[in-house]
Amino acid sequence: MGKMMTYALDLLLLNILRWGGQAQDVVLTAEPNWSTFYLGESITFRCYVNGGEETNWKYQVTRKSQDTFPYDSQKSYTLEDLKITEFQCSARWRGVCKKSETISLTVLAEKPRAALTAGSTTIPVGGSVTLRCLIESSPGWKYRWFRQISGTSEEISTGNEENRDITVKQGGIYWCEGQRGNPPFFSQPSHDVTIEKTLSNKVVVGCQPNEPYIGETITLTCEVQGGEITEWTCEWRRDGSFIHRTYNKDWTFRVSESSSGDYMCQCRNRDDWFSLTRLSEAFTVAVFNKVIVSRHPNWSQMFSGETITLTCEVQGGETTEWKCEWSRDGSVIHWTSKDWTFKALPSSSGDYICHCRRRDDWYSPTMWWSKAIKLSVARKPKVQLSANSLPGRVTLTCSVTPSPIGWKYYWYRDEKSAEPLTTQKPVFSPNELMSVSEKSLYWCRGGRGEPEYYTDYSNPITISNNVTVSHPVSFSLHLLLIVGPVSGVVLIILLLLWWRYKWSMDLCRIRLFRSESSSQRPTTNHESDYSSLLHGTTSLYETIHNRGATGNERPPDPAEGSVYVNVRPDNFSSA
């Protein structure tokens, strides 16, 4: 009876479902409830019939009528296709089939990348900066933060549920990533951002030398006040752009035209790379196109009529065309290119300075004038001719006063006229000395420079007697320096030989005298017989004779240190 009642109720419900009555809809939902998913994310479907909770409905989830998922309201499904997917749920009970509305989901292949933005990348002194992480393409994200300091990475915990924004007070490299779903699905990490912490130390730029010239070496110093014992790495900027990094506070380099500008620096603590000082105030380096005056020829004394070239040299500007301004004793006297050639006059004496302007930029002169160079110009010099007469030779000397530098001398000889013949070729001598061997009229003059500048002719000197040809005094002097010492040595050797000869002759006479004395005074004992000229004789030597027991004389044994001459044995016999 009970079974029949159940069957009747089911039949009634079935008819209601078939022919109308209260609507019973099939509902399909997805968890999480997002419209966009990524490959590898998980999704959970829930399918039910409104008002049909007491009925034993059978459910199936299909995707565009292609795939059928075994329905399990407690199971998550992993999305693996790269397409827009439509899902639908079917409910069946005793021949009745109902379908849900279609759910459309977008499934993307590439993971999204988190975007990190920073309000500022520099933490001010005593302040902080705010960082934000965001994935805008889809909802449901929470964020994780990471920081790298000194090569070590760590996750930052803020206690915030969503964790989208964080505030940082420490320097380092920061990045973030998104996370959503269960099990968690992670986005690609963001690009990293470097945050630097500003130190309170004041920084000052120094320069040595203060006014460098092109080609000179300059040293810039980044002085961190209060950080004298800290090791710093300093960064340099010129006109706002980074140009150099040094691993100490000093930067030394050679100056060029492009070195001018406003220099600033800041330094990092080597033990905390993300902590750095503030930028220093700008220090202006003005490089100067250095100007030097030179002259050719470089003689301390010039003479009226000589040609001189002054050069205004702009160091570092060799390839530039210049127009140079010349000043003498404070007054501008001339405009020219860098070289100025002129004939000197006594009025040309003075201190010369110059500076130059670019021909293509007339309003950009060299910053400073050159240092002064002194030019001294005297009237045409005098030439003096003198003669030194010695037996057998005459030496002529030609000299220019007051400045003997740079001259070569020309000699002239004429036997018929007291006036020099200017058309006659000069006999050139590289020095001021000339030895002559003929009687004649002689004179000279000096010349130097290019073009050559000549002195007046000297007064003539007449050589009246013939003399033998001799070498210049300079050669005779060298010969004398050689012969003199040699002659002295020879003389000393001759004196020593003469003394040795005289000493030998004296010794021979002494021995002869001793021999004669011994023959006249024979002795019978073995005592020594002394003969000393110290007791009234003319000899300075003592002689000892030993006689044998037989009374025969024999020559004395040689004593150490004695000097003997060759004496024949018969000298020992009596006279």
PDB file of N, CA, C and O in Angstrom, residues 18-73:
ATOM      1  N   ARG A  18       5.623  17.914 -16.422  1.00  0.00           N
ATOM      2  CA  ARG A  18       5.435  17.830 -17.867  1.00  0.00           C
ATOM      3  C   ARG A  18       4.459  18.877 -18.357  1.00  0.00           C
ATOM      4  O   ARG A  18       4.640  19.487 -19.390  1.00  0.00           O
ATOM      5  N   TRP A  19       3.376  19.029 -17.633  1.00  0.00           N
ATOM      6  CA  TRP A  19       2.290  19.855 -18.147  1.00  0.00           C
ATOM      7  C   TRP A  19       2.188  21.207 -17.484  1.00  0.00           C
ATOM      8  O   TRP A  19       1.286  21.980 -17.749  1.00  0.00           O
ATOM      9  N   GLY A  20       3.143  21.533 -16.707  1.00  0.00           N
ATOM     10  CA  GLY A  20       3.097  22.864 -16.108  1.00  0.00           C
ATOM     11  C   GLY A  20       2.971  22.789 -14.618  1.00  0.00           C
ATOM     12  O   GLY A  20       3.078  21.744 -13.996  1.00  0.00           O
ATOM     13  N   GLY A  21       2.657  23.859 -14.013  1.00  0.00           N
ATOM     14  CA  GLY A  21       2.568  23.946 -12.565  1.00  0.00           C
ATOM     15  C   GLY A  21       3.652  24.860 -12.055  1.00  0.00           C
ATOM     16  O   GLY A  21       4.165  25.717 -12.754  1.00  0.00           O
ATOM     17  N   GLN A  22       4.034  24.658 -10.816  1.00  0.00           N
ATOM     18  CA  GLN A  22       5.084  25.498 -10.206  1.00  0.00           C
ATOM     19  C   GLN A  22       6.401  25.271 -10.913  1.00  0.00           C
ATOM     20  O   GLN A  22       6.804  24.119 -11.140  1.00  0.00           O
ATOM     21  N   ALA A  23       7.086  26.317 -11.335  1.00  0.00           N
ATOM     22  CA  ALA A  23       8.359  26.203 -12.065  1.00  0.00           C
ATOM     23  C   ALA A  23       9.444  25.668 -11.162  1.00  0.00           C
ATOM     24  O   ALA A  23       9.578  26.107 -10.020  1.00  0.00           O
ATOM     25  N   GLN A  24      10.177  24.714 -11.649  1.00  0.00           N
ATOM     26  CA  GLN A  24      11.342  24.179 -10.950  1.00  0.00           C
ATOM     27  C   GLN A  24      12.536  24.324 -11.892  1.00  0.00           C
ATOM     28  O   GLN A  24      12.669  23.564 -12.849  1.00  0.00           O
ATOM     29  N   ASP A  25      13.377  25.367 -11.647  1.00  0.00           N
ATOM     30  CA  ASP A  25      14.503  25.691 -12.527  1.00  0.00           C
ATOM     31  C   ASP A  25      15.766  24.967 -12.075  1.00  0.00           C
ATOM     32  O   ASP A  25      16.006  24.768 -10.878  1.00  0.00           O
ATOM     33  N   VAL A  26      16.594  24.647 -13.084  1.00  0.00           N
ATOM     34  CA  VAL A  26      17.919  24.077 -12.814  1.00  0.00           C
ATOM     35  C   VAL A  26      18.931  25.233 -12.756  1.00  0.00           C
ATOM     36  O   VAL A  26      18.985  26.065 -13.663  1.00  0.00           O
ATOM     37  N   VAL A  27      19.677  25.268 -11.711  1.00  0.00           N
ATOM     38  CA  VAL A  27      20.650  26.365 -11.487  1.00  0.00           C
ATOM     39  C   VAL A  27      22.060  25.789 -11.499  1.00  0.00           C
ATOM     40  O   VAL A  27      22.346  24.803 -10.812  1.00  0.00           O
ATOM     41  N   LEU A  28      22.975  26.451 -12.273  1.00  0.00           N
ATOM     42  CA  LEU A  28      24.398  26.077 -12.310  1.00  0.00           C
ATOM     43  C   LEU A  28      25.227  27.274 -11.847  1.00  0.00           C
ATOM     44  O   LEU A  28      25.123  28.368 -12.392  1.00  0.00           O
ATOM     45  N   THR A  29      26.032  27.057 -10.808  1.00  0.00           N
ATOM     46  CA  THR A  29      26.939  28.112 -10.315  1.00  0.00           C
ATOM     47  C   THR A  29      28.365  27.584 -10.312  1.00  0.00           C
ATOM     48  O   THR A  29      28.603  26.368 -10.307  1.00  0.00           O
ATOM     49  N   ALA A  30      29.340  28.563 -10.321  1.00  0.00           N
ATOM     50  CA  ALA A  30      30.773  28.210 -10.300  1.00  0.00           C
ATOM     51  C   ALA A  30      31.436  28.935  -9.147  1.00  0.00           C
ATOM     52  O   ALA A  30      31.152  30.101  -8.869  1.00  0.00           O
ATOM     53  N   GLU A  31      32.331  28.246  -8.492  1.00  0.00           N
ATOM     54  CA  GLU A  31      33.128  28.827  -7.413  1.00  0.00           C
ATOM     55  C   GLU A  31      34.603  28.622  -7.744  1.00  0.00           C
ATOM     56  O   GLU A  31      35.011  27.489  -8.015  1.00  0.00           O
ATOM     57  N   PRO A  32      35.371  29.727  -7.749  1.00  0.00           N
ATOM     58  CA  PRO A  32      34.962  31.114  -7.479  1.00  0.00           C
ATOM     59  C   PRO A  32      34.161  31.690  -8.630  1.00  0.00           C
ATOM     60  O   PRO A  32      34.264  31.231  -9.760  1.00  0.00           O
ATOM     61  N   ASN A  33      33.385  32.707  -8.294  1.00  0.00           N
ATOM     62  CA  ASN A  33      32.453  33.282  -9.252  1.00  0.00           C
ATOM     63  C   ASN A  33      33.126  34.380 -10.075  1.00  0.00           C
ATOM     64  O   ASN A  33      32.851  35.563  -9.920  1.00  0.00           O
ATOM     65  N   TRP A  34      34.097  33.977 -10.923  1.00  0.00           N
ATOM     66  CA  TRP A  34      34.826  34.928 -11.773  1.00  0.00           C
ATOM     67  C   TRP A  34      34.510  34.650 -13.227  1.00  0.00           C
ATOM     68  O   TRP A  34      34.201  33.520 -13.617  1.00  0.00           O
ATOM     69  N   SER A  35      34.580  35.660 -14.017  1.00  0.00           N
ATOM     70  CA  SER A  35      34.332  35.473 -15.446  1.00  0.00           C
ATOM     71  C   SER A  35      35.585  35.086 -16.203  1.00  0.00           C
ATOM     72  O   SER A  35      35.508  34.559 -17.310  1.00  0.00           O
ATOM     73  N   THR A  36      36.754  35.374 -15.637  1.00  0.00           N
ATOM     74  CA  THR A  36      38.028  35.088 -16.310  1.00  0.00           C
ATOM     75  C   THR A  36      38.898  34.225 -15.426  1.00  0.00           C
ATOM     76  O   THR A  36      39.089  34.518 -14.239  1.00  0.00           O
ATOM     77  N   PHE A  37      39.398  33.160 -16.023  1.00  0.00           N
ATOM     78  CA  PHE A  37      40.302  32.250 -15.333  1.00  0.00           C
ATOM     79  C   PHE A  37      41.568  32.085 -16.167  1.00  0.00           C
ATOM     80  O   PHE A  37      41.636  32.493 -17.328  1.00  0.00           O
ATOM     81  N   TYR A  38      42.578  31.461 -15.535  1.00  0.00           N
ATOM     82  CA  TYR A  38      43.858  31.229 -16.205  1.00  0.00           C
ATOM     83  C   TYR A  38      44.168  29.746 -16.165  1.00  0.00           C
ATOM     84  O   TYR A  38      43.733  29.024 -15.255  1.00  0.00           O
ATOM     85  N   LEU A  39      44.888  29.314 -17.182  1.00  0.00           N
ATOM     86  CA  LEU A  39      45.260  27.910 -17.225  1.00  0.00           C
ATOM     87  C   LEU A  39      45.944  27.512 -15.932  1.00  0.00           C
ATOM     88  O   LEU A  39      46.853  28.199 -15.458  1.00  0.00           O
ATOM     89  N   GLY A  40      45.477  26.396 -15.395  1.00  0.00           N
ATOM     90  CA  GLY A  40      46.038  25.914 -14.140  1.00  0.00           C
ATOM     91  C   GLY A  40      45.204  26.269 -12.930  1.00  0.00           C
ATOM     92  O   GLY A  40      45.419  25.728 -11.855  1.00  0.00           O
ATOM     93  N   GLU A  41      44.247  27.216 -13.070  1.00  0.00           N
ATOM     94  CA  GLU A  41      43.367  27.539 -11.952  1.00  0.00           C
ATOM     95  C   GLU A  41      42.302  26.436 -11.798  1.00  0.00           C
ATOM     96  O   GLU A  41      41.966  25.711 -12.743  1.00  0.00           O
ATOM     97  N   SER A  42      41.736  26.348 -10.603  1.00  0.00           N
ATOM     98  CA  SER A  42      40.708  25.339 -10.297  1.00  0.00           C
ATOM     99  C   SER A  42      39.337  26.004 -10.153  1.00  0.00           C
ATOM    100  O   SER A  42      39.241  27.167  -9.723  1.00  0.00           O
ATOM    101  N   ILE A  43      38.272  25.242 -10.530  1.00  0.00           N
ATOM    102  CA  ILE A  43      36.903  25.745 -10.436  1.00  0.00           C
ATOM    103  C   ILE A  43      36.012  24.639  -9.874  1.00  0.00           C
ATOM    104  O   ILE A  43      36.221  23.453 -10.142  1.00  0.00           O
ATOM    105  N   THR A  44      35.019  25.000  -9.090  1.00  0.00           N
ATOM    106  CA  THR A  44      34.059  24.055  -8.508  1.00  0.00           C
ATOM    107  C   THR A  44      32.657  24.427  -8.982  1.00  0.00           C
ATOM    108  O   THR A  44      32.240  25.584  -8.845  1.00  0.00           O
ATOM    109  N   PHE A  45      31.929  23.434  -9.579  1.00  0.00           N
ATOM    110  CA  PHE A  45      30.563  23.659 -10.063  1.00  0.00           C
ATOM    111  C   PHE A  45      29.553  23.144  -9.034  1.00  0.00           C
ATOM    112  O   PHE A  45      29.769  22.113  -8.377  1.00  0.00           O
ATOM    113  N   ARG A  46      28.411  23.861  -8.943  1.00  0.00           N
ATOM    114  CA  ARG A  46      27.280  23.415  -8.112  1.00  0.00           C
ATOM    115  C   ARG A  46      26.016  23.502  -8.963  1.00  0.00           C
ATOM    116  O   ARG A  46      25.685  24.571  -9.473  1.00  0.00           O
ATOM    117  N   CYS A  47      25.299  22.349  -9.074  1.00  0.00           N
ATOM    118  CA  CYS A  47      24.089  22.272  -9.886  1.00  0.00           C
ATOM    119  C   CYS A  47      22.936  21.755  -9.010  1.00  0.00           C
ATOM    120  O   CYS A  47      23.096  20.764  -8.291  1.00  0.00           O
ATOM    121  N   TYR A  48      21.777  22.438  -9.076  1.00  0.00           N
ATOM    122  CA  TYR A  48      20.629  22.016  -8.279  1.00  0.00           C
ATOM    123  C   TYR A  48      19.351  22.474  -8.954  1.00  0.00           C
ATOM    124  O   TYR A  48      19.377  23.353  -9.823  1.00  0.00           O
ATOM    125  N   VAL A  49      18.196  21.869  -8.511  1.00  0.00           N
ATOM    126  CA  VAL A  49      16.870  22.222  -9.014  1.00  0.00           C
ATOM    127  C   VAL A  49      16.136  22.960  -7.912  1.00  0.00           C
ATOM    128  O   VAL A  49      16.019  22.463  -6.780  1.00  0.00           O
ATOM    129  N   ASN A  50      15.696  24.179  -8.230  1.00  0.00           N
ATOM    130  CA  ASN A  50      14.957  24.949  -7.225  1.00  0.00           C
ATOM    131  C   ASN A  50      13.691  24.190  -6.818  1.00  0.00           C
ATOM    132  O   ASN A  50      12.872  23.830  -7.665  1.00  0.00           O
ATOM    133  N   GLY A  51      13.494  23.972  -5.544  1.00  0.00           N
ATOM    134  CA  GLY A  51      12.318  23.288  -5.031  1.00  0.00           C
ATOM    135  C   GLY A  51      12.370  21.792  -5.209  1.00  0.00           C
ATOM    136  O   GLY A  51      11.404  21.108  -4.888  1.00  0.00           O
ATOM    137  N   GLY A  52      13.430  21.290  -5.727  1.00  0.00           N
ATOM    138  CA  GLY A  52      13.511  19.844  -5.942  1.00  0.00           C
ATOM    139  C   GLY A  52      14.496  19.171  -5.031  1.00  0.00           C
ATOM    140  O   GLY A  52      15.080  18.138  -5.374  1.00  0.00           O
ATOM    141  N   GLU A  53      14.660  19.762  -3.850  1.00  0.00           N
ATOM    142  CA  GLU A  53      15.645  19.214  -2.923  1.00  0.00           C
ATOM    143  C   GLU A  53      15.245  17.810  -2.450  1.00  0.00           C
ATOM    144  O   GLU A  53      16.101  16.981  -2.135  1.00  0.00           O
ATOM    145  N   GLU A  54      13.927  17.553  -2.393  1.00  0.00           N
ATOM    146  CA  GLU A  54      13.490  16.262  -1.887  1.00  0.00           C
ATOM    147  C   GLU A  54      13.439  15.204  -2.986  1.00  0.00           C
ATOM    148  O   GLU A  54      13.137  14.047  -2.721  1.00  0.00           O
ATOM    149  N   THR A  55      13.704  15.624  -4.181  1.00  0.00           N
ATOM    150  CA  THR A  55      13.627  14.685  -5.310  1.00  0.00           C
ATOM    151  C   THR A  55      15.027  14.206  -5.659  1.00  0.00           C
ATOM    152  O   THR A  55      16.000  14.968  -5.594  1.00  0.00           O
ATOM    153  N   ASN A  56      15.117  12.986  -6.070  1.00  0.00           N
ATOM    154  CA  ASN A  56      16.405  12.363  -6.365  1.00  0.00           C
ATOM    155  C   ASN A  56      16.827  12.663  -7.793  1.00  0.00           C
ATOM    156  O   ASN A  56      16.765  11.795  -8.674  1.00  0.00           O
ATOM    157  N   TRP A  57      17.203  13.921  -8.047  1.00  0.00           N
ATOM    158  CA  TRP A  57      17.645  14.350  -9.384  1.00  0.00           C
ATOM    159  C   TRP A  57      19.085  13.872  -9.659  1.00  0.00           C
ATOM    160  O   TRP A  57      19.911  13.784  -8.774  1.00  0.00           O
ATOM    161  N   LYS A  58      19.304  13.577 -10.930  1.00  0.00           N
ATOM    162  CA  LYS A  58      20.642  13.210 -11.391  1.00  0.00           C
ATOM    163  C   LYS A  58      21.164  14.368 -12.230  1.00  0.00           C
ATOM    164  O   LYS A  58      20.481  14.848 -13.145  1.00  0.00           O
ATOM    165  N   TYR A  59      22.427  14.815 -11.930  1.00  0.00           N
ATOM    166  CA  TYR A  59      22.973  16.012 -12.588  1.00  0.00           C
ATOM    167  C   TYR A  59      24.191  15.656 -13.449  1.00  0.00           C
ATOM    168  O   TYR A  59      24.981  14.761 -13.114  1.00  0.00           O
ATOM    169  N   GLN A  60      24.370  16.430 -14.521  1.00  0.00           N
ATOM    170  CA  GLN A  60      25.549  16.360 -15.383  1.00  0.00           C
ATOM    171  C   GLN A  60      25.931  17.779 -15.823  1.00  0.00           C
ATOM    172  O   GLN A  60      25.058  18.586 -16.147  1.00  0.00           O
ATOM    173  N   VAL A  61      27.236  18.054 -15.846  1.00  0.00           N
ATOM    174  CA  VAL A  61      27.752  19.344 -16.323  1.00  0.00           C
ATOM    175  C   VAL A  61      28.445  19.087 -17.658  1.00  0.00           C
ATOM    176  O   VAL A  61      29.322  18.220 -17.761  1.00  0.00           O
ATOM    177  N   THR A  62      28.052  19.831 -18.656  1.00  0.00           N
ATOM    178  CA  THR A  62      28.638  19.680 -19.995  1.00  0.00           C
ATOM    179  C   THR A  62      29.224  21.007 -20.449  1.00  0.00           C
ATOM    180  O   THR A  62      28.835  22.085 -19.996  1.00  0.00           O
ATOM    181  N   ARG A  63      30.166  20.899 -21.402  1.00  0.00           N
ATOM    182  CA  ARG A  63      30.798  22.093 -21.974  1.00  0.00           C
ATOM    183  C   ARG A  63      30.488  22.115 -23.460  1.00  0.00           C
ATOM    184  O   ARG A  63      30.996  21.289 -24.216  1.00  0.00           O
ATOM    185  N   LYS A  64      29.662  23.044 -23.844  1.00  0.00           N
ATOM    186  CA  LYS A  64      29.247  23.196 -25.226  1.00  0.00           C
ATOM    187  C   LYS A  64      28.853  21.852 -25.824  1.00  0.00           C
ATOM    188  O   LYS A  64      29.186  21.543 -26.968  1.00  0.00           O
ATOM    189  N   SER A  65      28.148  21.064 -25.067  1.00  0.00           N
ATOM    190  CA  SER A  65      27.625  19.773 -25.538  1.00  0.00           C
ATOM    191  C   SER A  65      28.730  18.861 -26.041  1.00  0.00           C
ATOM    192  O   SER A  65      28.497  17.982 -26.864  1.00  0.00           O
ATOM    193  N   GLN A  66      29.953  19.078 -25.519  1.00  0.00           N
ATOM    194  CA  GLN A  66      31.061  18.228 -25.972  1.00  0.00           C
ATOM    195  C   GLN A  66      31.526  17.302 -24.859  1.00  0.00           C
ATOM    196  O   GLN A  66      31.557  16.099 -25.016  1.00  0.00           O
ATOM    197  N   ASP A  67      31.927  17.911 -23.785  1.00  0.00           N
ATOM    198  CA  ASP A  67      32.460  17.124 -22.678  1.00  0.00           C
ATOM    199  C   ASP A  67      31.429  17.042 -21.572  1.00  0.00           C
ATOM    200  O   ASP A  67      30.678  17.988 -21.313  1.00  0.00           O
ATOM    201  N   THR A  68      31.413  15.919 -20.931  1.00  0.00           N
ATOM    202  CA  THR A  68      30.539  15.719 -19.787  1.00  0.00           C
ATOM    203  C   THR A  68      31.400  15.528 -18.557  1.00  0.00           C
ATOM    204  O   THR A  68      32.293  14.680 -18.531  1.00  0.00           O
ATOM    205  N   PHE A  69      31.145  16.383 -17.565  1.00  0.00           N
ATOM    206  CA  PHE A  69      31.893  16.272 -16.320  1.00  0.00           C
ATOM    207  C   PHE A  69      31.091  15.422 -15.337  1.00  0.00           C
ATOM    208  O   PHE A  69      29.886  15.647 -15.163  1.00  0.00           O
ATOM    209  N   PRO A  70      31.726  14.480 -14.747  1.00  0.00           N
ATOM    210  CA  PRO A  70      31.014  13.772 -13.659  1.00  0.00           C
ATOM    211  C   PRO A  70      30.741  14.751 -12.529  1.00  0.00           C
ATOM    212  O   PRO A  70      31.665  15.336 -11.957  1.00  0.00           O
ATOM    213  N   TYR A  71      29.464  14.951 -12.252  1.00  0.00           N
ATOM    214  CA  TYR A  71      29.109  16.004 -11.306  1.00  0.00           C
ATOM    215  C   TYR A  71      29.420  15.570  -9.893  1.00  0.00           C
ATOM    216  O   TYR A  71      29.074  14.482  -9.452  1.00  0.00           O
ATOM    217  N   ASP A  72      30.137  16.490  -9.194  1.00  0.00           N
ATOM    218  CA  ASP A  72      30.423  16.307  -7.763  1.00  0.00           C
ATOM    219  C   ASP A  72      30.527  17.692  -7.179  1.00  0.00           C
ATOM    220  O   ASP A  72      31.446  18.451  -7.502  1.00  0.00           O
ATOM    221  N   SER A  73      29.554  18.019  -6.328  1.00  0.00           N
ATOM    222  CA  SER A  73      29.517  19.380  -5.782  1.00  0.00           C
ATOM    223  C   SER A  73      30.678  19.671  -4.854  1.00  0.00           C
ATOM    224  O   SER A  73      30.923  20.813  -4.494  1.00  0.00           O
TER     225      SER A  73
END
